[in-house]
mmCIF file of C-alpha atoms in Angstrom:
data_model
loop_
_atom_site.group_PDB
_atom_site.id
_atom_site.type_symbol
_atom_site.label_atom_id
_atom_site.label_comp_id
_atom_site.label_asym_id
_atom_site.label_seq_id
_atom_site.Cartn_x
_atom_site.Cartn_y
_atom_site.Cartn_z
ATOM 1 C CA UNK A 209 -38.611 61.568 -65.889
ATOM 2 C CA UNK A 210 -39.082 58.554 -63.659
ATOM 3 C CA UNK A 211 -40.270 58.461 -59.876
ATOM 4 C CA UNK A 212 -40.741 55.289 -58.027
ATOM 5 C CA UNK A 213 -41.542 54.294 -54.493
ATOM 6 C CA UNK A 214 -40.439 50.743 -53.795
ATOM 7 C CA UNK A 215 -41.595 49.128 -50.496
ATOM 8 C CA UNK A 216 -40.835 46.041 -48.766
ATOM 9 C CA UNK A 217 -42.658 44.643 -46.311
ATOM 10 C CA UNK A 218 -41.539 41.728 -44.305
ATOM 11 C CA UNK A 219 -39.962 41.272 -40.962
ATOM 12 C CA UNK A 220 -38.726 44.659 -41.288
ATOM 13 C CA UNK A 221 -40.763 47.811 -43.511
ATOM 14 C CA UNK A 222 -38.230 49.531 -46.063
ATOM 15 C CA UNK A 223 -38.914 52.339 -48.478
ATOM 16 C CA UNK A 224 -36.891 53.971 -51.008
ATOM 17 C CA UNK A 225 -37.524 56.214 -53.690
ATOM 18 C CA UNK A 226 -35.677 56.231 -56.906
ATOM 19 C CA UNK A 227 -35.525 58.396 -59.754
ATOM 20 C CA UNK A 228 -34.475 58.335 -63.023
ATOM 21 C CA UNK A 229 -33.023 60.882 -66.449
ATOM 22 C CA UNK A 230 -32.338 63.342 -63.177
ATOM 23 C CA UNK A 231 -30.656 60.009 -61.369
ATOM 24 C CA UNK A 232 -31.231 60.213 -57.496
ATOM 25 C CA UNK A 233 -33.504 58.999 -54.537
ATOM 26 C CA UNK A 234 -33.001 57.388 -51.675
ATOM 27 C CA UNK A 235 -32.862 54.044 -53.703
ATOM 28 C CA UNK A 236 -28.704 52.688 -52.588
ATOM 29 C CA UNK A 237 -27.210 52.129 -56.053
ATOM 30 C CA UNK A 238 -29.832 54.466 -57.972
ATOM 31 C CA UNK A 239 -27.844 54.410 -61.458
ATOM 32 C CA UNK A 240 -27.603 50.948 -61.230
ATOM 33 C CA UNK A 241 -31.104 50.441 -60.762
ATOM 34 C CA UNK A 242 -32.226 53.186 -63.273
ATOM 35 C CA UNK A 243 -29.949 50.874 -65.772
ATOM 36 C CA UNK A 244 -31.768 47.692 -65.292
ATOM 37 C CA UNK A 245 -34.914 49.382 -65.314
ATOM 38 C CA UNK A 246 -34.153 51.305 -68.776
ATOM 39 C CA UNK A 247 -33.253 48.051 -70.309
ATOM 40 C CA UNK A 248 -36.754 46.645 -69.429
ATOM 41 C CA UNK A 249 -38.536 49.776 -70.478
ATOM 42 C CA UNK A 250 -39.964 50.111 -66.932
ATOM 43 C CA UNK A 251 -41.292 46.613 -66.878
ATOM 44 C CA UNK A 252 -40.706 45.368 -63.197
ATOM 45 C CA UNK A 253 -42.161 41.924 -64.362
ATOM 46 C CA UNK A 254 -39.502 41.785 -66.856
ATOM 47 C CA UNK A 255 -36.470 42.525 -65.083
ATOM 48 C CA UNK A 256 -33.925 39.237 -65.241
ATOM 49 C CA UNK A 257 -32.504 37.175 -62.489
ATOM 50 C CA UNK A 258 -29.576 38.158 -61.402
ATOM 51 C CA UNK A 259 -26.971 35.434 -63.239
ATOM 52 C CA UNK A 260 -24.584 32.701 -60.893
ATOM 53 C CA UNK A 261 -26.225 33.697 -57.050
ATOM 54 C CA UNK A 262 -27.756 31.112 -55.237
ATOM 55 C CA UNK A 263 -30.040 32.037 -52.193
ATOM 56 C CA UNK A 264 -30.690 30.358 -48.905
ATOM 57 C CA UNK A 265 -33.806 28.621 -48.625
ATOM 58 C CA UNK A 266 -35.045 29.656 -45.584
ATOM 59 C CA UNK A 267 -38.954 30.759 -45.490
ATOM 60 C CA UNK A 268 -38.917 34.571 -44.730
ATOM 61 C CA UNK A 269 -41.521 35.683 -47.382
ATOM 62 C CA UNK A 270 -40.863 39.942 -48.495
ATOM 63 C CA UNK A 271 -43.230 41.530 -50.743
ATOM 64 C CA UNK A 272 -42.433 44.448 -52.824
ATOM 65 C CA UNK A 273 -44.887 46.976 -53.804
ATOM 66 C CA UNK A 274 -43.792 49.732 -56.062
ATOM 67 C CA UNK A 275 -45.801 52.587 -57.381
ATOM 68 C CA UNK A 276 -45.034 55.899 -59.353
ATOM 69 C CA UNK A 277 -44.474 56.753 -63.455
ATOM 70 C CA UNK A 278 -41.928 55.317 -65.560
ATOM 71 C CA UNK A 279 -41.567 58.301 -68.379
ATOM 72 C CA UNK A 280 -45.390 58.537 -69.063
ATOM 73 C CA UNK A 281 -46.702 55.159 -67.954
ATOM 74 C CA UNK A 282 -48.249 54.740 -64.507
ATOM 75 C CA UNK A 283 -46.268 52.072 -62.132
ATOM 76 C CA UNK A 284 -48.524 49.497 -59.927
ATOM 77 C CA UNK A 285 -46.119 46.816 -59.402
ATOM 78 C CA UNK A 286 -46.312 44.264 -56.238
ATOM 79 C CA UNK A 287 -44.889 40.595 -56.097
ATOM 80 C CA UNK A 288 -43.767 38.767 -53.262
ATOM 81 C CA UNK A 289 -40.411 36.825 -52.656
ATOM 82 C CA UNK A 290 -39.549 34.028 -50.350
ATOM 83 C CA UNK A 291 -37.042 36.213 -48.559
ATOM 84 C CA UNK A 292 -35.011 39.366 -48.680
ATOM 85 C CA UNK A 293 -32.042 37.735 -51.285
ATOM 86 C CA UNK A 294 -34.680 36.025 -53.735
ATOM 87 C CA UNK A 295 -36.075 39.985 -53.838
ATOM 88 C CA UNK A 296 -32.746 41.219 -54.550
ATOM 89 C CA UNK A 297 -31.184 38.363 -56.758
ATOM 90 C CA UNK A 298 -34.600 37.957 -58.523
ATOM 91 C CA UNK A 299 -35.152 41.690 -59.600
ATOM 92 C CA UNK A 300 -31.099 41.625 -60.839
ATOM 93 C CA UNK A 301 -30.728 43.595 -57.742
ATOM 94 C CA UNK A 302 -33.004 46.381 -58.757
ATOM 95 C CA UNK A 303 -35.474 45.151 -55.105
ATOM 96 C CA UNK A 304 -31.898 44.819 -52.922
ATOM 97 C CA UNK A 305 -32.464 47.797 -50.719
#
């Protein structure tokens, strides 16, 4: 079992929770996300770029912090973005919440 609690804090605070093998949470597309993360073992560093999107280049900066366990490894994961769509398209849409 995974649990997660991503944050982003920017112009606006968001938090959603997502878990995994139950699939649920708050998270918007959990099974989606759950994918993506399954593929990279849990490694938030590792997840791909989401291919073909091209984001504006406006200066907005969003950092994500997420913590929890992915199966039986602790999560401490925090890395910000220039805006909210380099979070999203960056994280292969895993940090679009």
């Amino acid at each position: 079992m995974s649990h997660l609690t991503m944050t982003k804090s920017g112009s606006v605070n968001q938090q959603v929770t997502l878990q995994c093998d139950p699939t649920g949470g708050t998270h918007p597309t959990p099974e989606d996300a759950c994918t993506k993360l399954t593929a990279v073992k849990g490694r938030l560093d590792l997840l791909p770029r989401a291919p073909g999107v091209a984001c504006p280049g406006n200066y907005a900066p969003v950092t994500v912090t997420v913590t929890g366990n992915w199966e039986l490894l602790a999560v401490n994961f925090t890395k910000t973005y220039t805006n909210n769509c380099h979070a999203g398209v960056g994280s292969d849409y895993v940090f679009r919440f």
